[in-house]
mmCIF file with all atom_site columns, C-alpha atoms in Angstrom:
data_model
loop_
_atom_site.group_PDB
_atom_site.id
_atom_site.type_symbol
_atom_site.label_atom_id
_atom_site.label_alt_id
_atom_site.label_comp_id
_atom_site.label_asym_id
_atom_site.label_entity_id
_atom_site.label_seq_id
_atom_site.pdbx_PDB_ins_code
_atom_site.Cartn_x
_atom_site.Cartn_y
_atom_site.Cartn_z
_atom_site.occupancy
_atom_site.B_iso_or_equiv
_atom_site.pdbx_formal_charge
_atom_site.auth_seq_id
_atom_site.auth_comp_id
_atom_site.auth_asym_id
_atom_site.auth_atom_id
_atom_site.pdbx_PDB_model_num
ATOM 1   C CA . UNK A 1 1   ? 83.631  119.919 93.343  1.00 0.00 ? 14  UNK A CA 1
ATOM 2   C CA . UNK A 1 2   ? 85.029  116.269 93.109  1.00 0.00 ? 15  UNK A CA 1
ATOM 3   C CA . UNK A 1 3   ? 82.948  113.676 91.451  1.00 0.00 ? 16  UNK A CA 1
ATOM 4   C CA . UNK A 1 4   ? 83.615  110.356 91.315  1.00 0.00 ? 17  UNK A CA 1
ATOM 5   C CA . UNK A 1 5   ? 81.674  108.302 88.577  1.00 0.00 ? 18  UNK A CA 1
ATOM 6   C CA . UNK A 1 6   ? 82.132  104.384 88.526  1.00 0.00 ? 19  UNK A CA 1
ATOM 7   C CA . UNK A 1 7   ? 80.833  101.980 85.697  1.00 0.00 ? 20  UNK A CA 1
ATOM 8   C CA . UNK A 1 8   ? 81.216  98.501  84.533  1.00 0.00 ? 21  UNK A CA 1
ATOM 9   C CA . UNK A 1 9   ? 79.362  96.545  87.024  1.00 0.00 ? 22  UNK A CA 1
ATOM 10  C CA . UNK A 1 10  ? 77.801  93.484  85.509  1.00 0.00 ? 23  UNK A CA 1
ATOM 11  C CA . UNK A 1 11  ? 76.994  90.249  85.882  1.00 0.00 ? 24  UNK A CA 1
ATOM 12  C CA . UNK A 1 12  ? 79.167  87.486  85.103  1.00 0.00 ? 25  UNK A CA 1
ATOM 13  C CA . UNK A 1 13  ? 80.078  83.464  86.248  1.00 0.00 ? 26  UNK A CA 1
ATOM 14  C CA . UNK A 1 14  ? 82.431  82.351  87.999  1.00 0.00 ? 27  UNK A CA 1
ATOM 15  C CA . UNK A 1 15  ? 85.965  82.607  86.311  1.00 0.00 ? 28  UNK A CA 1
ATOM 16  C CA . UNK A 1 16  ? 85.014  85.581  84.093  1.00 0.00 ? 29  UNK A CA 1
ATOM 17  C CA . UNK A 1 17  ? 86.756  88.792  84.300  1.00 0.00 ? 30  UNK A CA 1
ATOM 18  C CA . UNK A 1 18  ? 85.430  92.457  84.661  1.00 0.00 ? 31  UNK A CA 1
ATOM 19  C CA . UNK A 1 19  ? 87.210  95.749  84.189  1.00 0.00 ? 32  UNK A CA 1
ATOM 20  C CA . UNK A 1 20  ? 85.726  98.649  86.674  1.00 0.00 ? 33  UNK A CA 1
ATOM 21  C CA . UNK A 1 21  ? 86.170  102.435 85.773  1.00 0.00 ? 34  UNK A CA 1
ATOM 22  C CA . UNK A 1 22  ? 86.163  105.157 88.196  1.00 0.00 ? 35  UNK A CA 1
ATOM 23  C CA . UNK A 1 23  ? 86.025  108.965 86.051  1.00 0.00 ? 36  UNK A CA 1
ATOM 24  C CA . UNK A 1 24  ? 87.167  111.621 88.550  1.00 0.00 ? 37  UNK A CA 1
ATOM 25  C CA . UNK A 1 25  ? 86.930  115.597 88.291  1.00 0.00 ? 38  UNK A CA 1
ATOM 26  C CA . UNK A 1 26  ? 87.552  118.175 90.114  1.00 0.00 ? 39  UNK A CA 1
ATOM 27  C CA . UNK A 1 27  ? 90.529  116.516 92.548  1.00 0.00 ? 40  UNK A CA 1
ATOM 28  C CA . UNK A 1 28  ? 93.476  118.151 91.786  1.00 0.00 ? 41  UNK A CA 1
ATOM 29  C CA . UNK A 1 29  ? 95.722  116.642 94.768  1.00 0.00 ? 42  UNK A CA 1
ATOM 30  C CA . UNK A 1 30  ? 99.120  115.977 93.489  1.00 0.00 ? 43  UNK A CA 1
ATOM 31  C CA . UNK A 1 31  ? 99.821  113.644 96.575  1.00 0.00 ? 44  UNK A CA 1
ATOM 32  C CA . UNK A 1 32  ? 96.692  111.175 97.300  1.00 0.00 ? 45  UNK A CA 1
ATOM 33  C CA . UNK A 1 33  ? 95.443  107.599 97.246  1.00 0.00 ? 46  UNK A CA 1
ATOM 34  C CA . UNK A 1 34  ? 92.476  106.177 95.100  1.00 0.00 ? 47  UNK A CA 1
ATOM 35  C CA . UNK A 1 35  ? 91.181  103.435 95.706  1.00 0.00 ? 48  UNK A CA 1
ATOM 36  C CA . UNK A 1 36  ? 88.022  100.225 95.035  1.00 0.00 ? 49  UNK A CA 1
ATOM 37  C CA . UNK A 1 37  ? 86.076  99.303  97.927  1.00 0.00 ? 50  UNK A CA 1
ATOM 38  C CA . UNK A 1 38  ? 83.469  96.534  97.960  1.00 0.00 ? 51  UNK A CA 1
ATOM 39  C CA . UNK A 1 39  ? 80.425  96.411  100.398 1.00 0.00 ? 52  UNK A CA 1
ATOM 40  C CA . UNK A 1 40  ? 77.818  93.124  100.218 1.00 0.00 ? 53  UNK A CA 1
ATOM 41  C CA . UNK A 1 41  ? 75.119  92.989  101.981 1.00 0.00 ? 54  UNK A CA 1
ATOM 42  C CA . UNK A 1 42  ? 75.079  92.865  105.479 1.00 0.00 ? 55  UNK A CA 1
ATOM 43  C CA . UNK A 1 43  ? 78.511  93.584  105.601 1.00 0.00 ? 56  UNK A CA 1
ATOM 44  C CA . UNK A 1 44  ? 80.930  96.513  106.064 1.00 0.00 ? 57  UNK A CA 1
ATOM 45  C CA . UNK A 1 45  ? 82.770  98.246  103.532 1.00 0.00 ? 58  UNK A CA 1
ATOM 46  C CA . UNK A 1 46  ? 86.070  96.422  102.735 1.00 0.00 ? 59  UNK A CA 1
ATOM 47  C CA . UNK A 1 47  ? 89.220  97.806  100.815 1.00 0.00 ? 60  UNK A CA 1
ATOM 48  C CA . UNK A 1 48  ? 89.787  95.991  97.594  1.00 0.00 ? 61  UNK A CA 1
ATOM 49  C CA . UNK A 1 49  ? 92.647  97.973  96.483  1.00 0.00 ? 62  UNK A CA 1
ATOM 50  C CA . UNK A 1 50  ? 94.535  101.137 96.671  1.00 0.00 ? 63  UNK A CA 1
ATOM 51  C CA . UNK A 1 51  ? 97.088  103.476 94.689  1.00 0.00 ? 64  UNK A CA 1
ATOM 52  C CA . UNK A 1 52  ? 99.423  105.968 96.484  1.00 0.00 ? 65  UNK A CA 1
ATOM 53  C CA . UNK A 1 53  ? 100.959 108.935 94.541  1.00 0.00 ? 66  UNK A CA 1
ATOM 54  C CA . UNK A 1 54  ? 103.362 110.521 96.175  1.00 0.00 ? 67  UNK A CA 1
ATOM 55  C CA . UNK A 1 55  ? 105.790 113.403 94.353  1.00 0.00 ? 68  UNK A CA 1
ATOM 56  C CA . UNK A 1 56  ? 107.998 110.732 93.044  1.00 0.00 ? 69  UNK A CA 1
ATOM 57  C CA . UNK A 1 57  ? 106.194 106.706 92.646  1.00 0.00 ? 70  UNK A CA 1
ATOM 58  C CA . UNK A 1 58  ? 103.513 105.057 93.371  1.00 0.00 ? 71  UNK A CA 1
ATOM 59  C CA . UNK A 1 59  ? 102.490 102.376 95.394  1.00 0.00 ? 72  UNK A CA 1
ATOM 60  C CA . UNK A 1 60  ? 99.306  99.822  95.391  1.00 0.00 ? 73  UNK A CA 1
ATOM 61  C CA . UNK A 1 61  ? 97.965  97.525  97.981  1.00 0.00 ? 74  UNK A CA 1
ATOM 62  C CA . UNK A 1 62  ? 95.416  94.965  97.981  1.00 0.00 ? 75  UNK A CA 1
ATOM 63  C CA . UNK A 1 63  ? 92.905  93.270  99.984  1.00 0.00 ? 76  UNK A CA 1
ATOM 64  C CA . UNK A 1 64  ? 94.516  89.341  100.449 1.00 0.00 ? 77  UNK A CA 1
ATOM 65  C CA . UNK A 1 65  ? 91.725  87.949  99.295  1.00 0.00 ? 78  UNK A CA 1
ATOM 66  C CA . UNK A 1 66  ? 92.081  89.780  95.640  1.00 0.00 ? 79  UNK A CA 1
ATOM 67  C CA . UNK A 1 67  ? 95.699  89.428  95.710  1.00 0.00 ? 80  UNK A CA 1
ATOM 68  C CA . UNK A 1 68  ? 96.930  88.168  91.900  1.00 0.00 ? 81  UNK A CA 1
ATOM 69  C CA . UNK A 1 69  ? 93.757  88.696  90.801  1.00 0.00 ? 82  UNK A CA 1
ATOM 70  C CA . UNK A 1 70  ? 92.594  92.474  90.768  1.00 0.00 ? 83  UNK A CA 1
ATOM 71  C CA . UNK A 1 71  ? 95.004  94.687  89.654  1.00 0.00 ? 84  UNK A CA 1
ATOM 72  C CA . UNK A 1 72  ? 94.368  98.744  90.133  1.00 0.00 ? 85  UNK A CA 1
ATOM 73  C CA . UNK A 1 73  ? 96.066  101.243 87.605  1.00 0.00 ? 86  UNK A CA 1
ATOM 74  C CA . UNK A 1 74  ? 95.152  104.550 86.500  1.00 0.00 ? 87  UNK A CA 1
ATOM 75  C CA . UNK A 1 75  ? 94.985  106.451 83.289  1.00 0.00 ? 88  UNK A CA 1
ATOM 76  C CA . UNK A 1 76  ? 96.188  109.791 84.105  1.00 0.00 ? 89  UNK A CA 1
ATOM 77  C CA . UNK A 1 77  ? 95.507  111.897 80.775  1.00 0.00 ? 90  UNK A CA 1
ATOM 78  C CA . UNK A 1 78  ? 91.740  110.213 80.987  1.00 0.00 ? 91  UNK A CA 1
ATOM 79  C CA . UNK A 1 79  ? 91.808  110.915 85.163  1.00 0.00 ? 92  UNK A CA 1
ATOM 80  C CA . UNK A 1 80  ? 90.408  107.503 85.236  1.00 0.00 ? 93  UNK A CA 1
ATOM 81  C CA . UNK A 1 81  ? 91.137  104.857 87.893  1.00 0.00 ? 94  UNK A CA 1
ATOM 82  C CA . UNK A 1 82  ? 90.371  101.224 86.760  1.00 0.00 ? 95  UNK A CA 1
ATOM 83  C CA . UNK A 1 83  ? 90.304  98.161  88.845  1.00 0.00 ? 96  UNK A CA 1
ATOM 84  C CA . UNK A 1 84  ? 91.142  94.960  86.443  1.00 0.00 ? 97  UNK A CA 1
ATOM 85  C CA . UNK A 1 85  ? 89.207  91.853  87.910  1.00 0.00 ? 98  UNK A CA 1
ATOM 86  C CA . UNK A 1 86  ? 90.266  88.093  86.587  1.00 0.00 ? 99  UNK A CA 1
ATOM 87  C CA . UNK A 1 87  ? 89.036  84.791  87.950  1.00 0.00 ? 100 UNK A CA 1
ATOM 88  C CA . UNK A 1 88  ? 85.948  86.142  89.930  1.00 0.00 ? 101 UNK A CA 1
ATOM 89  C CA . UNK A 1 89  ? 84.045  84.012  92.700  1.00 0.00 ? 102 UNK A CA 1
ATOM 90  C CA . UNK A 1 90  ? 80.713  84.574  93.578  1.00 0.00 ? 103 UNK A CA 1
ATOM 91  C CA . UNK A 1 91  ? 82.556  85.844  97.263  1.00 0.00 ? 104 UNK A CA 1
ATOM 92  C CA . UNK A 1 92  ? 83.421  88.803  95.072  1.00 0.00 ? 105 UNK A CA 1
ATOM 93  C CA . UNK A 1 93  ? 79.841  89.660  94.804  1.00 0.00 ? 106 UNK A CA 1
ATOM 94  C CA . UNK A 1 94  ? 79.031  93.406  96.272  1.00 0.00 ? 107 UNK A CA 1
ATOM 95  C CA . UNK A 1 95  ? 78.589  96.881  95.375  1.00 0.00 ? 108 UNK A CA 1
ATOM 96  C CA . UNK A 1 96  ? 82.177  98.450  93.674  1.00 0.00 ? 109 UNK A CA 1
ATOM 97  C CA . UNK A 1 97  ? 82.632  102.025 95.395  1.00 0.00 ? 110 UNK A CA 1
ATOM 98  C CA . UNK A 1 98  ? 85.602  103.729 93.907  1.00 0.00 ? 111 UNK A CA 1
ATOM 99  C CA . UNK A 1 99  ? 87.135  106.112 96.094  1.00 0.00 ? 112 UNK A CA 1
ATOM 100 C CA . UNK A 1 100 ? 89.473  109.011 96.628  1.00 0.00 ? 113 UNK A CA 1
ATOM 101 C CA . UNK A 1 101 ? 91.543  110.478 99.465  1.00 0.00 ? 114 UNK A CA 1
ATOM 102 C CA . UNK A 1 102 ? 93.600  114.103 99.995  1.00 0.00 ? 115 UNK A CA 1
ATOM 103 C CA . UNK A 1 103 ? 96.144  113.035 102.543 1.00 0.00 ? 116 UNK A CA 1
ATOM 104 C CA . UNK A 1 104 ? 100.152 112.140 101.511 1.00 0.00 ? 117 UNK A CA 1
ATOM 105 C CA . UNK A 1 105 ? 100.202 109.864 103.721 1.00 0.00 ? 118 UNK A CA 1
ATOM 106 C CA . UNK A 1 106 ? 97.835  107.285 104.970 1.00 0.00 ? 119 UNK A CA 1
ATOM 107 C CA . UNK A 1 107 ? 98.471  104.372 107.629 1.00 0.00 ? 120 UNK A CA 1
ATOM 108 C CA . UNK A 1 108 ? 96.110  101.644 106.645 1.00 0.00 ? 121 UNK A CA 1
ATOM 109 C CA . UNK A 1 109 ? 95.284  102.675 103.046 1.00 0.00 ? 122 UNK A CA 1
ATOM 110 C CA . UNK A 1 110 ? 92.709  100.128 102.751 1.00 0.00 ? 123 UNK A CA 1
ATOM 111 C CA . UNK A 1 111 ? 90.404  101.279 105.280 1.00 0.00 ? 124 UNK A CA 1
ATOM 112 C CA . UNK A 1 112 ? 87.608  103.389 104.341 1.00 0.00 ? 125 UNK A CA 1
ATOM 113 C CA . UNK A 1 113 ? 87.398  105.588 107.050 1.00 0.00 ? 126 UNK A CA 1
ATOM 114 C CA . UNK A 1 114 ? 90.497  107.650 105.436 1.00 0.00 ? 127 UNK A CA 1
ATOM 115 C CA . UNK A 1 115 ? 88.771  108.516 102.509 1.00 0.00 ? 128 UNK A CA 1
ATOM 116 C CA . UNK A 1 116 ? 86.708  111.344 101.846 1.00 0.00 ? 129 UNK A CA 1
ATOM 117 C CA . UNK A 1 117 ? 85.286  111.358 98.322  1.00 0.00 ? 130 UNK A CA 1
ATOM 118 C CA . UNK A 1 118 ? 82.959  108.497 97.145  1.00 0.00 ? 131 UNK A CA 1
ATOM 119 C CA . UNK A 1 119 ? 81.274  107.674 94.106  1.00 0.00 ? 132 UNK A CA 1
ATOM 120 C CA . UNK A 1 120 ? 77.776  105.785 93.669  1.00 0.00 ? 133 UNK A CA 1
ATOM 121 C CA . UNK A 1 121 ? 79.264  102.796 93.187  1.00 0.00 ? 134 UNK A CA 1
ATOM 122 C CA . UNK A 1 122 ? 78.661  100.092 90.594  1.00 0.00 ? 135 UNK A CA 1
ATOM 123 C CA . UNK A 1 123 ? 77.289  96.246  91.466  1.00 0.00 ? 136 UNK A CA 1
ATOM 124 C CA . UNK A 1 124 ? 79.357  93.234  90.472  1.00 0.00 ? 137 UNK A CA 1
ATOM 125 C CA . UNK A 1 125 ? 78.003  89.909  90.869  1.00 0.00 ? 138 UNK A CA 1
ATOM 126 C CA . UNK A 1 126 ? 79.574  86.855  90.253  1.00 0.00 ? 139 UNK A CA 1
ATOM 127 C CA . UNK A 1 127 ? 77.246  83.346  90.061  1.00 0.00 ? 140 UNK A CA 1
ATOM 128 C CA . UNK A 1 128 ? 78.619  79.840  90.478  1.00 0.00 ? 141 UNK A CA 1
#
């Protein structure tokens, strides 16, 4: 069974910096994308950021709007994905969802409709 357990949500101003953890089990996939995906209210679910593995590299993508901000990187040994979060605005408010997908090979990697595995996700808000 895969689990997917976020945490590190907090509170914080404008300008402060957050790391988010995702603790997976039970997905053994040698070939997959992870990912961070970010839902406020009354919107839909957005991709933050993504990490391919393929059999030889790896390969992120992010969301513009997070673009040499977040970074996404995974601990491997731990079989934790983190999502690194520097200079937050209050736009970056929403629920975190952390995220995890079986398929080598994925067209838009940041949309969420790809992904199967989800965990509860973890709120970050971000006050001016």
């Amino acid at each position: 069974q895969v689990q997917l357990v976020e945490s590190g949500g907090d509170s914080v101003q404008a300008g402060g910096s957050l790391r988010l953890s995702c603790v997976v089990s039970g997905f053994t996939y040698s070939q997959y994308y992870m990912g961070w995906f970010r839902q406020a209210p009354g919107k839909e679910r957005e991709g933050v950021a993504t990490i391919h593995r393929d059999l030889r590299d790896s390969t992120t993508h992010y969301a513009d709007s997070v673009k040499g901000r977040f970074t996404i990187s995974q601990d491997n040994a731990a079989n934790t994905l983190y999502l690194q979060m520097n200079s937050l605005k209050p736009e970056d408010t929403a629920m975190y969802y952390c995220a995890a997908s079986e398929y080598a090979w994925i067209g838009v990697p940041l949309s969420a409709g790809w992904y199967r595995y989800w965990g509860q996700g973890t709120q970050v808000t971000v006050s001016s």
